[in-house]
Amino acid sequence: MNSSDDARLDSNGRADITRSLPGLSDVDLPFHGHDRIKEYVMRETSDDAQPVRVRSRRRMALFLTAGAATCAVALAVTLTIGDSNRQPATAQPEPAAVQLLDRVALAAQTVPAPSVRDGQFLYTRTKGYSTALSEAKGGGMTAARTDESAERWVSVDGSAGTLTRNHEGEKTDPAPNREKVTINGPTYRFLESLPTDPDRLLEVIYADTRLNHGGDSGSTTGPDQEAFVAIGDLLRTFEAPPGVSAALYRAAARIPGVVLVSEATDAADRSGVAIARVHNGERTEWIFDKSSLRLLGERTVTLKDSAWGKAGTAVSSVAIISRNVTDKAGQTPKQ
């Protein structure tokens, strides 16, 4: 990992970053944002977190699967903790993170809505990787990356299956039941129907995460983390209508534990500023361009030395390379 990727910067370094972004100086904030950032850095670098036992596969859900019956947006990069499902008390959203998300939402609202019609496909090309563990000769474990770069064509109205093309070839998922489309397997038309009020939208998201990841579900992630992951999956997988995208960012600003990471690099080696949430020794980051505040991609970083790598290593990452609209699945848009 490059030193610039290390989120444990001193307070002066973080101040320089936040001052360079719109509305992130203490002058503009109605609270002491940098003091809160410093508190977060101190918490993140502490050694109080409990050790965890990991699975042998770390793979980011690079795309949502259309028609998923349950919460398919669950975090694919997970840690299996001990015998307890208890989670530590969660901090409120970092003020600087809230401010950045508001600026990102404002930028998202100015992006023209994609011109689409029923029967067309939303095209997305990504570059990314996941990490897998394998047993080495003589004992121990070895971490190796797997290429997850892909092209994907998603039906605008759900009338056709979703085509994915990657290094393994092509695969078409069945068309969803358009009468039972949910936030876990949406179409663009479904996204158009979502509320643009962030509080109402967050209620829709939490209704699912509390059902599938609430206290009685046996889930080790919990509804707050799943809500953050669900929003990230939607933003990364679909070019949503501008009003809905803005509402998703503002909804994320209401999730407990959301923080600012002043330096992060995506799978295409592009540097940006990130909104993140820490859970069970990992930090899930949404990476934004510092100038345009456009979403670049997402990555998951381990915060402690382990078989997956040293603290700060990205165990999965995906970068959004291009988006467009095509008339047919498998058709490559003109550049």
Tab-separated table of N, CA and C in Angstrom, residues 162-325:
chain	number	residue	atom	x	y	z
A	162	THR	N	-29.935	-10.027	-17.438
A	162	THR	CA	-28.734	-9.208	-17.292
A	162	THR	C	-27.524	-9.981	-17.810
A	163	LEU	N	-26.811	-9.376	-18.748
A	163	LEU	CA	-25.628	-10.001	-19.337
A	163	LEU	C	-24.371	-9.477	-18.662
A	164	THR	N	-23.512	-10.402	-18.227
A	164	THR	CA	-22.215	-10.045	-17.647
A	164	THR	C	-21.117	-10.694	-18.480
A	165	ARG	N	-20.116	-9.916	-18.837
A	165	ARG	CA	-18.979	-10.415	-19.616
A	165	ARG	C	-17.701	-10.141	-18.829
A	166	ASN	N	-16.931	-11.201	-18.546
A	166	ASN	CA	-15.667	-11.052	-17.830
A	166	ASN	C	-14.639	-12.022	-18.396
A	167	HIS	N	-13.535	-12.218	-17.684
A	167	HIS	CA	-12.460	-13.057	-18.205
A	167	HIS	C	-12.867	-14.523	-18.327
A	168	GLU	N	-13.955	-14.906	-17.687
A	168	GLU	CA	-14.433	-16.285	-17.771
A	168	GLU	C	-15.400	-16.494	-18.931
A	169	GLY	N	-15.843	-15.403	-19.558
A	169	GLY	CA	-16.793	-15.517	-20.658
A	169	GLY	C	-18.035	-14.673	-20.405
A	170	GLU	N	-19.172	-15.144	-20.915
A	170	GLU	CA	-20.427	-14.416	-20.768
A	170	GLU	C	-21.440	-15.243	-19.984
A	171	LYS	N	-22.267	-14.536	-19.214
A	171	LYS	CA	-23.322	-15.182	-18.442
A	171	LYS	C	-24.532	-14.268	-18.438
A	172	THR	N	-25.710	-14.855	-18.671
A	172	THR	CA	-26.946	-14.082	-18.639
A	172	THR	C	-27.821	-14.562	-17.495
A	173	ASP	N	-28.122	-13.662	-16.565
A	173	ASP	CA	-29.040	-13.971	-15.476
A	173	ASP	C	-30.470	-13.833	-15.976
A	174	PRO	N	-31.379	-14.623	-15.436
A	174	PRO	CA	-32.775	-14.549	-15.889
A	174	PRO	C	-33.374	-13.156	-15.664
A	175	ALA	N	-34.351	-12.811	-16.491
A	175	ALA	CA	-35.065	-11.549	-16.307
A	175	ALA	C	-35.834	-11.600	-14.991
A	176	PRO	N	-35.886	-10.483	-14.273
A	176	PRO	CA	-36.604	-10.471	-12.997
A	176	PRO	C	-38.113	-10.500	-13.195
A	177	ASN	N	-38.813	-10.890	-12.148
A	177	ASN	CA	-40.266	-10.771	-12.132
A	177	ASN	C	-40.600	-9.303	-11.908
A	178	ARG	N	-41.074	-8.631	-12.946
A	178	ARG	CA	-41.239	-7.189	-12.868
A	178	ARG	C	-42.302	-6.763	-11.853
A	179	GLU	N	-43.150	-7.716	-11.426
A	179	GLU	CA	-44.147	-7.392	-10.403
A	179	GLU	C	-43.572	-7.521	-9.000
A	180	LYS	N	-42.372	-8.100	-8.895
A	180	LYS	CA	-41.767	-8.301	-7.575
A	180	LYS	C	-40.363	-7.725	-7.495
A	181	VAL	N	-40.084	-6.705	-8.299
A	181	VAL	CA	-38.781	-6.042	-8.240
A	181	VAL	C	-38.650	-5.331	-6.915
A	182	THR	N	-37.483	-5.464	-6.284
A	182	THR	CA	-37.236	-4.834	-4.987
A	182	THR	C	-35.949	-4.036	-5.041
A	183	ILE	N	-35.642	-3.402	-3.929
A	183	ILE	CA	-34.413	-2.619	-3.850
A	183	ILE	C	-33.182	-3.508	-3.902
A	184	ASN	N	-33.363	-4.822	-3.662
A	184	ASN	CA	-32.240	-5.752	-3.730
A	184	ASN	C	-31.907	-6.183	-5.157
A	185	GLY	N	-32.883	-6.084	-6.049
A	185	GLY	CA	-32.667	-6.442	-7.450
A	185	GLY	C	-33.458	-5.504	-8.326
A	186	PRO	N	-33.123	-4.224	-8.332
A	186	PRO	CA	-33.972	-3.233	-8.988
A	186	PRO	C	-33.741	-3.122	-10.487
A	187	THR	N	-34.656	-2.467	-11.146
A	187	THR	CA	-34.478	-2.003	-12.515
A	187	THR	C	-34.410	-0.478	-12.470
A	188	TYR	N	-34.050	0.118	-13.587
A	188	TYR	CA	-34.012	1.583	-13.630
A	188	TYR	C	-35.411	2.154	-13.404
A	189	ARG	N	-36.416	1.508	-13.941
A	189	ARG	CA	-37.783	1.985	-13.741
A	189	ARG	C	-38.178	1.917	-12.264
A	190	PHE	N	-37.707	0.886	-11.581
A	190	PHE	CA	-37.983	0.805	-10.142
A	190	PHE	C	-37.285	1.945	-9.403
A	191	LEU	N	-36.031	2.220	-9.765
A	191	LEU	CA	-35.309	3.301	-9.114
A	191	LEU	C	-36.018	4.638	-9.310
A	192	GLU	N	-36.630	4.820	-10.476
A	192	GLU	CA	-37.363	6.063	-10.722
A	192	GLU	C	-38.528	6.237	-9.758
A	193	SER	N	-39.036	5.129	-9.229
A	193	SER	CA	-40.208	5.188	-8.338
A	193	SER	C	-39.835	5.411	-6.878
A	194	LEU	N	-38.560	5.366	-6.546
A	194	LEU	CA	-38.150	5.516	-5.152
A	194	LEU	C	-38.316	6.955	-4.678
A	195	PRO	N	-38.569	7.141	-3.386
A	195	PRO	CA	-38.712	8.509	-2.872
A	195	PRO	C	-37.390	9.266	-2.939
A	196	THR	N	-37.467	10.554	-3.207
A	196	THR	CA	-36.265	11.393	-3.235
A	196	THR	C	-36.069	12.130	-1.923
A	197	ASP	N	-36.944	11.903	-0.977
A	197	ASP	CA	-36.733	12.404	0.379
A	197	ASP	C	-35.807	11.423	1.094
A	198	PRO	N	-34.644	11.867	1.580
A	198	PRO	CA	-33.663	10.916	2.137
A	198	PRO	C	-34.176	10.148	3.349
A	199	ASP	N	-35.012	10.765	4.181
A	199	ASP	CA	-35.527	10.056	5.350
A	199	ASP	C	-36.470	8.932	4.932
A	200	ARG	N	-37.352	9.225	3.984
A	200	ARG	CA	-38.264	8.182	3.498
A	200	ARG	C	-37.495	7.078	2.785
A	201	LEU	N	-36.486	7.460	2.001
A	201	LEU	CA	-35.689	6.462	1.286
A	201	LEU	C	-34.936	5.573	2.266
A	202	LEU	N	-34.398	6.157	3.319
A	202	LEU	CA	-33.675	5.360	4.309
A	202	LEU	C	-34.615	4.397	5.025
A	203	GLU	N	-35.858	4.801	5.221
A	203	GLU	CA	-36.840	3.898	5.824
A	203	GLU	C	-37.054	2.665	4.943
A	204	VAL	N	-37.098	2.869	3.619
A	204	VAL	CA	-37.258	1.750	2.688
A	204	VAL	C	-36.074	0.794	2.813
A	205	ILE	N	-34.878	1.343	2.881
A	205	ILE	CA	-33.666	0.523	2.964
A	205	ILE	C	-33.590	-0.212	4.294
A	206	TYR	N	-33.887	0.489	5.381
A	206	TYR	CA	-33.825	-0.136	6.700
A	206	TYR	C	-34.915	-1.183	6.894
A	207	ALA	N	-36.043	-1.029	6.216
A	207	ALA	CA	-37.095	-2.033	6.330
A	207	ALA	C	-36.563	-3.402	5.928
A	208	ASP	N	-35.702	-3.423	4.910
A	208	ASP	CA	-35.107	-4.686	4.472
A	208	ASP	C	-33.972	-5.117	5.394
A	209	THR	N	-33.078	-4.189	5.728
A	209	THR	CA	-31.908	-4.593	6.508
A	209	THR	C	-32.295	-5.026	7.918
A	210	ARG	N	-33.320	-4.404	8.493
A	210	ARG	CA	-33.752	-4.838	9.830
A	210	ARG	C	-34.418	-6.202	9.769
A	211	LEU	N	-35.115	-6.463	8.661
A	211	LEU	CA	-35.769	-7.764	8.509
A	211	LEU	C	-34.743	-8.876	8.381
A	212	ASN	N	-33.717	-8.648	7.559
A	212	ASN	CA	-32.746	-9.697	7.249
A	212	ASN	C	-31.488	-9.662	8.119
A	213	HIS	N	-31.250	-8.540	8.810
A	213	HIS	CA	-30.020	-8.418	9.591
A	213	HIS	C	-30.256	-7.787	10.956
A	214	GLY	N	-31.486	-7.865	11.452
A	214	GLY	CA	-31.813	-7.335	12.761
A	214	GLY	C	-31.368	-8.255	13.883
A	215	GLY	N	-31.755	-7.924	15.097
A	215	GLY	CA	-31.274	-8.634	16.269
A	215	GLY	C	-31.610	-10.110	16.306
A	216	ASP	N	-32.735	-10.503	15.738
A	216	ASP	CA	-33.157	-11.910	15.793
A	216	ASP	C	-32.805	-12.687	14.526
A	217	SER	N	-32.063	-12.081	13.622
A	217	SER	CA	-31.783	-12.718	12.337
A	217	SER	C	-30.565	-13.631	12.361
A	218	GLY	N	-29.711	-13.479	13.374
A	218	GLY	CA	-28.461	-14.235	13.398
A	218	GLY	C	-27.363	-13.604	12.574
A	219	SER	N	-27.641	-12.478	11.946
A	219	SER	CA	-26.638	-11.797	11.135
A	219	SER	C	-25.555	-11.198	12.019
A	220	THR	N	-24.319	-11.239	11.550
A	220	THR	CA	-23.198	-10.651	12.286
A	220	THR	C	-22.880	-9.231	11.826
A	221	THR	N	-23.579	-8.761	10.814
A	221	THR	CA	-23.277	-7.425	10.297
A	221	THR	C	-24.192	-6.353	10.862
A	222	GLY	N	-25.479	-6.650	11.001
A	222	GLY	CA	-26.406	-5.683	11.558
A	222	GLY	C	-26.987	-4.748	10.511
A	223	PRO	N	-28.120	-4.100	10.831
A	223	PRO	CA	-28.827	-3.285	9.839
A	223	PRO	C	-28.078	-2.036	9.402
A	224	ASP	N	-27.278	-1.410	10.281
A	224	ASP	CA	-26.568	-0.193	9.892
A	224	ASP	C	-25.522	-0.475	8.811
A	225	GLN	N	-24.709	-1.506	9.031
A	225	GLN	CA	-23.695	-1.853	8.041
A	225	GLN	C	-24.343	-2.292	6.736
A	226	GLU	N	-25.410	-3.068	6.827
A	226	GLU	CA	-26.074	-3.535	5.614
A	226	GLU	C	-26.712	-2.385	4.852
A	227	ALA	N	-27.229	-1.387	5.571
A	227	ALA	CA	-27.788	-0.218	4.892
A	227	ALA	C	-26.706	0.522	4.128
A	228	PHE	N	-25.533	0.662	4.741
A	228	PHE	CA	-24.412	1.341	4.073
A	228	PHE	C	-23.985	0.561	2.829
A	229	VAL	N	-23.895	-0.752	2.957
A	229	VAL	CA	-23.488	-1.591	1.829
A	229	VAL	C	-24.553	-1.570	0.729
A	230	ALA	N	-25.824	-1.609	1.117
A	230	ALA	CA	-26.900	-1.601	0.128
A	230	ALA	C	-26.875	-0.328	-0.702
A	231	ILE	N	-26.691	0.812	-0.046
A	231	ILE	CA	-26.637	2.078	-0.770
A	231	ILE	C	-25.422	2.103	-1.689
A	232	GLY	N	-24.284	1.648	-1.199
A	232	GLY	CA	-23.081	1.609	-2.021
A	232	GLY	C	-23.246	0.726	-3.245
A	233	ASP	N	-23.895	-0.423	-3.079
A	233	ASP	CA	-24.121	-1.325	-4.211
A	233	ASP	C	-25.019	-0.670	-5.260
A	234	LEU	N	-26.063	0.012	-4.806
A	234	LEU	CA	-26.967	0.681	-5.747
A	234	LEU	C	-26.243	1.772	-6.530
A	235	LEU	N	-25.473	2.581	-5.830
A	235	LEU	CA	-24.776	3.692	-6.479
A	235	LEU	C	-23.717	3.204	-7.455
A	236	ARG	N	-23.068	2.098	-7.126
A	236	ARG	CA	-21.997	1.577	-7.970
A	236	ARG	C	-22.538	0.791	-9.164
A	237	THR	N	-23.652	0.107	-8.960
A	237	THR	CA	-24.170	-0.791	-9.980
A	237	THR	C	-25.016	-0.074	-11.024
A	238	PHE	N	-25.759	0.947	-10.598
A	238	PHE	CA	-26.687	1.615	-11.494
A	238	PHE	C	-26.397	3.106	-11.582
A	239	GLU	N	-26.627	3.639	-12.760
A	239	GLU	CA	-26.668	5.087	-12.897
A	239	GLU	C	-28.114	5.501	-12.613
A	240	ALA	N	-28.388	5.790	-11.356
A	240	ALA	CA	-29.748	6.069	-10.930
A	240	ALA	C	-30.175	7.466	-11.377
A	241	PRO	N	-31.487	7.748	-11.394
A	241	PRO	CA	-31.943	9.112	-11.670
A	241	PRO	C	-31.278	10.095	-10.709
A	242	PRO	N	-30.946	11.304	-11.159
A	242	PRO	CA	-30.193	12.246	-10.324
A	242	PRO	C	-30.815	12.503	-8.953
A	243	GLY	N	-32.131	12.660	-8.908
A	243	GLY	CA	-32.779	12.920	-7.628
A	243	GLY	C	-32.648	11.762	-6.660
A	244	VAL	N	-32.713	10.534	-7.188
A	244	VAL	CA	-32.567	9.351	-6.344
A	244	VAL	C	-31.124	9.199	-5.881
A	245	SER	N	-30.164	9.439	-6.781
A	245	SER	CA	-28.746	9.371	-6.388
A	245	SER	C	-28.467	10.349	-5.251
A	246	ALA	N	-28.950	11.579	-5.390
A	246	ALA	CA	-28.741	12.584	-4.347
A	246	ALA	C	-29.365	12.140	-3.032
A	247	ALA	N	-30.558	11.563	-3.103
A	247	ALA	CA	-31.229	11.102	-1.886
A	247	ALA	C	-30.477	9.947	-1.242
A	248	LEU	N	-29.886	9.075	-2.057
A	248	LEU	CA	-29.110	7.961	-1.502
A	248	LEU	C	-27.898	8.477	-0.735
A	249	TYR	N	-27.216	9.485	-1.275
A	249	TYR	CA	-26.070	10.046	-0.562
A	249	TYR	C	-26.501	10.714	0.741
A	250	ARG	N	-27.597	11.431	0.698
A	250	ARG	CA	-28.069	12.099	1.923
A	250	ARG	C	-28.600	11.082	2.927
A	251	ALA	N	-29.168	9.984	2.440
A	251	ALA	CA	-29.596	8.912	3.346
A	251	ALA	C	-28.386	8.281	4.033
A	252	ALA	N	-27.304	8.089	3.281
A	252	ALA	CA	-26.086	7.512	3.862
A	252	ALA	C	-25.532	8.395	4.968
A	253	ALA	N	-25.725	9.706	4.847
A	253	ALA	CA	-25.232	10.632	5.865
A	253	ALA	C	-25.962	10.480	7.183
A	254	ARG	N	-27.037	9.733	7.210
A	254	ARG	CA	-27.813	9.512	8.431
A	254	ARG	C	-27.478	8.177	9.101
A	255	ILE	N	-26.603	7.382	8.493
A	255	ILE	CA	-26.262	6.074	9.044
A	255	ILE	C	-25.191	6.223	10.120
A	256	PRO	N	-25.396	5.693	11.308
A	256	PRO	CA	-24.385	5.789	12.363
A	256	PRO	C	-23.054	5.189	11.927
A	257	GLY	N	-21.956	5.840	12.322
A	257	GLY	CA	-20.624	5.301	12.057
A	257	GLY	C	-20.010	5.703	10.745
A	258	VAL	N	-20.681	6.503	9.936
A	258	VAL	CA	-20.122	6.936	8.657
A	258	VAL	C	-19.019	7.966	8.913
A	259	VAL	N	-17.870	7.796	8.239
A	259	VAL	CA	-16.703	8.639	8.499
A	259	VAL	C	-16.067	9.106	7.193
A	260	LEU	N	-15.154	10.046	7.326
A	260	LEU	CA	-14.375	10.561	6.199
A	260	LEU	C	-12.993	9.922	6.190
A	261	VAL	N	-12.554	9.473	5.017
A	261	VAL	CA	-11.180	9.010	4.800
A	261	VAL	C	-10.577	9.929	3.749
A	262	SER	N	-9.537	10.651	4.111
A	262	SER	CA	-9.068	11.743	3.262
A	262	SER	C	-8.255	11.302	2.058
A	263	GLU	N	-7.748	10.075	2.027
A	263	GLU	CA	-7.006	9.576	0.863
A	263	GLU	C	-7.386	8.119	0.616
A	264	ALA	N	-7.776	7.812	-0.620
A	264	ALA	CA	-8.089	6.435	-1.008
A	264	ALA	C	-7.845	6.285	-2.500
A	265	THR	N	-7.459	5.084	-2.921
A	265	THR	CA	-7.156	4.813	-4.321
A	265	THR	C	-8.007	3.658	-4.821
A	266	ASP	N	-8.635	3.829	-5.995
A	266	ASP	CA	-9.497	2.776	-6.506
A	266	ASP	C	-8.708	1.757	-7.328
A	267	ALA	N	-9.405	0.788	-7.899
A	267	ALA	CA	-8.747	-0.296	-8.632
A	267	ALA	C	-8.118	0.177	-9.929
A	268	ALA	N	-8.473	1.372	-10.393
A	268	ALA	CA	-7.850	1.942	-11.590
A	268	ALA	C	-6.721	2.890	-11.219
A	269	ASP	N	-6.302	2.847	-9.962
A	269	ASP	CA	-5.198	3.659	-9.456
A	269	ASP	C	-5.520	5.156	-9.476
A	270	ARG	N	-6.790	5.491	-9.329
A	270	ARG	CA	-7.204	6.886	-9.243
A	270	ARG	C	-7.362	7.272	-7.786
A	271	SER	N	-6.807	8.390	-7.419
A	271	SER	CA	-6.833	8.845	-6.028
A	271	SER	C	-8.041	9.731	-5.775
A	272	GLY	N	-8.593	9.629	-4.597
A	272	GLY	CA	-9.735	10.450	-4.246
A	272	GLY	C	-9.934	10.533	-2.752
A	273	VAL	N	-11.049	11.112	-2.358
A	273	VAL	CA	-11.465	11.193	-0.964
A	273	VAL	C	-12.595	10.197	-0.785
A	274	ALA	N	-12.744	9.639	0.424
A	274	ALA	CA	-13.705	8.551	0.601
A	274	ALA	C	-14.655	8.786	1.766
A	275	ILE	N	-15.837	8.248	1.608
A	275	ILE	CA	-16.802	8.083	2.688
A	275	ILE	C	-16.752	6.605	3.062
A	276	ALA	N	-16.688	6.317	4.349
A	276	ALA	CA	-16.444	4.938	4.755
A	276	ALA	C	-17.208	4.577	6.016
A	277	ARG	N	-17.220	3.277	6.279
A	277	ARG	CA	-17.767	2.770	7.538
A	277	ARG	C	-16.931	1.565	7.961
A	278	VAL	N	-16.560	1.533	9.222
A	278	VAL	CA	-15.727	0.459	9.762
A	278	VAL	C	-16.617	-0.581	10.428
A	279	HIS	N	-16.356	-1.847	10.101
A	279	HIS	CA	-17.117	-2.939	10.704
A	279	HIS	C	-16.232	-4.172	10.803
A	280	ASN	N	-16.105	-4.714	12.019
A	280	ASN	CA	-15.372	-5.961	12.251
A	280	ASN	C	-13.980	-5.972	11.621
A	281	GLY	N	-13.237	-4.887	11.846
A	281	GLY	CA	-11.855	-4.868	11.410
A	281	GLY	C	-11.641	-4.528	9.951
A	282	GLU	N	-12.702	-4.144	9.245
A	282	GLU	CA	-12.590	-3.755	7.844
A	282	GLU	C	-13.249	-2.399	7.631
A	283	ARG	N	-12.764	-1.675	6.656
A	283	ARG	CA	-13.343	-0.372	6.327
A	283	ARG	C	-13.832	-0.407	4.877
A	284	THR	N	-15.128	-0.237	4.683
A	284	THR	CA	-15.714	-0.154	3.347
A	284	THR	C	-15.720	1.308	2.920
A	285	GLU	N	-15.117	1.597	1.768
A	285	GLU	CA	-14.917	2.975	1.327
A	285	GLU	C	-15.582	3.229	-0.026
A	286	TRP	N	-16.310	4.335	-0.122
A	286	TRP	CA	-16.777	4.849	-1.403
A	286	TRP	C	-15.822	5.975	-1.796
A	287	ILE	N	-15.214	5.871	-2.948
A	287	ILE	CA	-14.156	6.803	-3.345
A	287	ILE	C	-14.696	7.808	-4.363
A	288	PHE	N	-14.433	9.090	-4.103
A	288	PHE	CA	-14.920	10.169	-4.966
A	288	PHE	C	-13.757	10.994	-5.499
A	289	ASP	N	-13.914	11.474	-6.734
A	289	ASP	CA	-12.957	12.412	-7.298
A	289	ASP	C	-12.990	13.702	-6.478
A	290	LYS	N	-11.814	14.217	-6.144
A	290	LYS	CA	-11.762	15.387	-5.267
A	290	LYS	C	-12.235	16.666	-5.945
A	291	SER	N	-12.195	16.701	-7.250
A	291	SER	CA	-12.613	17.907	-7.970
A	291	SER	C	-14.092	17.874	-8.333
A	292	SER	N	-14.514	16.798	-8.999
A	292	SER	CA	-15.892	16.721	-9.474
A	292	SER	C	-16.838	16.096	-8.462
A	293	LEU	N	-16.294	15.396	-7.446
A	293	LEU	CA	-17.063	14.647	-6.455
A	293	LEU	C	-17.856	13.506	-7.104
A	294	ARG	N	-17.419	13.065	-8.274
A	294	ARG	CA	-18.015	11.920	-8.954
A	294	ARG	C	-17.554	10.629	-8.290
A	295	LEU	N	-18.458	9.655	-8.183
A	295	LEU	CA	-18.105	8.360	-7.602
A	295	LEU	C	-17.148	7.623	-8.524
A	296	LEU	N	-15.963	7.285	-8.002
A	296	LEU	CA	-14.955	6.566	-8.772
A	296	LEU	C	-15.075	5.063	-8.593
A	297	GLY	N	-15.370	4.634	-7.377
A	297	GLY	CA	-15.436	3.209	-7.111
A	297	GLY	C	-15.536	2.926	-5.631
A	298	GLU	N	-15.244	1.702	-5.263
A	298	GLU	CA	-15.375	1.255	-3.881
A	298	GLU	C	-14.280	0.242	-3.571
A	299	ARG	N	-13.855	0.208	-2.338
A	299	ARG	CA	-12.898	-0.818	-1.929
A	299	ARG	C	-13.140	-1.168	-0.461
A	300	THR	N	-12.630	-2.319	-0.050
A	300	THR	CA	-12.676	-2.749	1.339
A	300	THR	C	-11.251	-2.972	1.815
A	301	VAL	N	-10.920	-2.359	2.933
A	301	VAL	CA	-9.551	-2.340	3.454
A	301	VAL	C	-9.511	-3.049	4.807
A	302	THR	N	-8.527	-3.921	4.987
A	302	THR	CA	-8.337	-4.540	6.294
A	302	THR	C	-7.553	-3.586	7.182
A	303	LEU	N	-7.924	-3.503	8.443
A	303	LEU	CA	-7.319	-2.528	9.349
A	303	LEU	C	-6.290	-3.133	10.287
A	304	LYS	N	-6.076	-4.445	10.199
A	304	LYS	CA	-5.067	-5.099	11.038
A	304	LYS	C	-4.277	-6.101	10.211
A	305	ASP	N	-3.028	-6.299	10.587
A	305	ASP	CA	-2.210	-7.305	9.914
A	305	ASP	C	-2.857	-8.679	10.069
A	306	SER	N	-2.927	-9.411	8.967
A	306	SER	CA	-3.523	-10.746	8.991
A	306	SER	C	-3.052	-11.499	7.756
A	307	ALA	N	-3.607	-12.689	7.559
A	307	ALA	CA	-3.261	-13.467	6.361
A	307	ALA	C	-3.655	-12.742	5.080
A	308	TRP	N	-4.599	-11.806	5.177
A	308	TRP	CA	-5.026	-11.058	3.996
A	308	TRP	C	-4.024	-9.991	3.590
A	309	GLY	N	-3.123	-9.644	4.483
A	309	GLY	CA	-2.130	-8.615	4.196
A	309	GLY	C	-1.932	-7.712	5.393
A	310	LYS	N	-1.066	-6.732	5.233
A	310	LYS	CA	-0.804	-5.788	6.302
A	310	LYS	C	-1.970	-4.817	6.436
A	311	ALA	N	-2.072	-4.195	7.582
A	311	ALA	CA	-3.103	-3.197	7.810
A	311	ALA	C	-3.060	-2.137	6.712
A	312	GLY	N	-4.213	-1.814	6.163
A	312	GLY	CA	-4.288	-0.856	5.068
A	312	GLY	C	-4.367	-1.489	3.700
A	313	THR	N	-4.257	-2.824	3.635
A	313	THR	CA	-4.336	-3.517	2.352
A	313	THR	C	-5.779	-3.587	1.862
A	314	ALA	N	-5.993	-3.257	0.600
A	314	ALA	CA	-7.316	-3.404	-0.004
A	314	ALA	C	-7.516	-4.859	-0.398
A	315	VAL	N	-8.495	-5.527	0.202
A	315	VAL	CA	-8.744	-6.937	-0.097
A	315	VAL	C	-9.740	-7.107	-1.239
A	316	SER	N	-10.480	-6.062	-1.545
A	316	SER	CA	-11.335	-6.060	-2.725
A	316	SER	C	-11.506	-4.625	-3.176
A	317	SER	N	-11.669	-4.434	-4.462
A	317	SER	CA	-11.789	-3.077	-4.997
A	317	SER	C	-12.451	-3.135	-6.366
A	318	VAL	N	-13.236	-2.120	-6.665
A	318	VAL	CA	-13.864	-2.013	-7.979
A	318	VAL	C	-13.882	-0.553	-8.385
A	319	ALA	N	-13.516	-0.280	-9.623
A	319	ALA	CA	-13.514	1.073	-10.173
A	319	ALA	C	-14.511	1.145	-11.325
A	320	ILE	N	-15.325	2.186	-11.330
A	320	ILE	CA	-16.272	2.407	-12.424
A	320	ILE	C	-15.515	3.090	-13.558
A	321	ILE	N	-15.364	2.414	-14.673
A	321	ILE	CA	-14.601	2.941	-15.803
A	321	ILE	C	-15.486	3.733	-16.757
A	322	SER	N	-16.637	3.183	-17.098
A	322	SER	CA	-17.539	3.900	-18.006
A	322	SER	C	-18.964	3.410	-17.835
A	323	ARG	N	-19.900	4.301	-18.199
A	323	ARG	CA	-21.326	3.981	-18.181
A	323	ARG	C	-21.952	4.529	-19.446
A	324	ASN	N	-23.021	3.827	-19.920
A	324	ASN	CA	-23.670	4.285	-21.135
A	324	ASN	C	-25.003	3.558	-21.282
A	325	VAL	N	-25.668	3.782	-22.368
A	325	VAL	CA	-26.931	3.121	-22.692
A	325	VAL	C	-26.780	2.466	-24.061
